Amino acid sequence: MKTDELVRMLAADATVEAAPARQMVRAAIPAVILALALFLALVGVRADIVQALGSPRFWLKLIVCGALAATATGALLRAARPQPGLGRWGAWLWLPAAMLVVAVASELVVLPAQQWGAAAIGHNATICLLLIPTLAAAPLVASLLVLRRAAPARPALAGAVAGLMSAGVGALLYATHCTDDSPLFVALWYGCATAIVVAIGALAGRRVLRW
Amino acid sequence: MRADEREAEWAAAMRQAIGGDAGAYRGLLTALGGWLRIRMRARLAHSGCQDLDAEEAVQEALLAIHLKRHTWRTGEPFTPWVAAIARNKLIDQLRRRRRRAEVPLDDFLEEEFGSAPAEEPGTGLDVERVLGSLSERQRGIVRLVAIEGHSARDAAGQLGMSEGALRVALHRCLRGLATKLREGDS
């Protein structure tokens, strides 16, 4: 086919998709509803939620997870573009990590050394490792579907960032169920769960996000 | 034309195109074709791939620019966005031939190519071969729109379909083309 002929075909095709950000908003609604329904059906909010609301450790957990979901959403929209790199969003991604490091450091100061181990191991490690990826599944699939229609410069990176965002959403929900509030537990087990989702996202991204 | 003038002109044309101005879009794609042709030829030669059909690379890039144009934000510079898309498609093509796939983005933004007239276009994509086989309807669309240059409305009339149905079929055909090209990679 001559290039002129292809150009005529392209010019006759007036179908323009919605911008990736708009598609992301549309996809987020069913994904979050699904994750929330799954969360309520499987475990629900912790029984002592009212007392928990008075605990700074509980709030810290929510803030770190929320910051992860928010900064990763920004990075995700950047990763959806054909120009490589994450721009300033790459730096913003360090915010939740830095918050967690400060929280862990404070905990180590506040808590006697004999209690460090117990606080880190907690009571919910297994369920944490299972539930965060489970709750992250719907947001991950939704964001990969949107990325597929965009033009991510680095498919594996875009998939990893989608995993990071989804893990943030999953962790935010799970954090309202889990009674282990120590930053030591959060850093260890939420961290592992997030790594699992990021790895799944990167592998899936490499396979399905090429364009 | 100076680079900043060209940038302003192209960005304006792309905005018109997204607004539905097929004429402005056709002009833009033709200009982009020339711009890409010089760069694809130079880059393929530099990578020791003179044997590759530069026109195929140009067409793949144009197809990607078309299908991914919603990822261009109307306020951002247009030329770097085009260069990023073109670079991605060229890397794909080099990888397909197992060539070293490092292409600096600056290669596309380089202005030192001069305005040497593009050579006679090569063969380009073999749509029929890439898509496996075209349905009767797709073949009709390709013939009327691409080769004979009819508008979507005229072509729909001649094929006895609604304009909407033709547009859907045309869009599917182009997306299918991109999918097949990508699958051919792996």
Short mmCIF file of N, CA and C in Angstrom, two decimals, chain A residues 12 108 163:
data_model
loop_
_atom_site.label_atom_id
_atom_site.label_comp_id
_atom_site.label_asym_id
_atom_site.label_seq_id
_atom_site.Cartn_x
_atom_site.Cartn_y
_atom_site.Cartn_z
N ALA A 12 -9.99 9.19 6.91
CA ALA A 12 -11.43 8.88 6.86
C ALA A 12 -11.92 8.29 8.17
N LEU A 108 10.48 2.46 66.29
CA LEU A 108 11.66 1.85 66.91
C LEU A 108 12.10 2.64 68.13
N GLY A 163 0.48 -1.93 39.09
CA GLY A 163 0.49 -2.81 40.26
C GLY A 163 0.63 -2.01 41.55
#
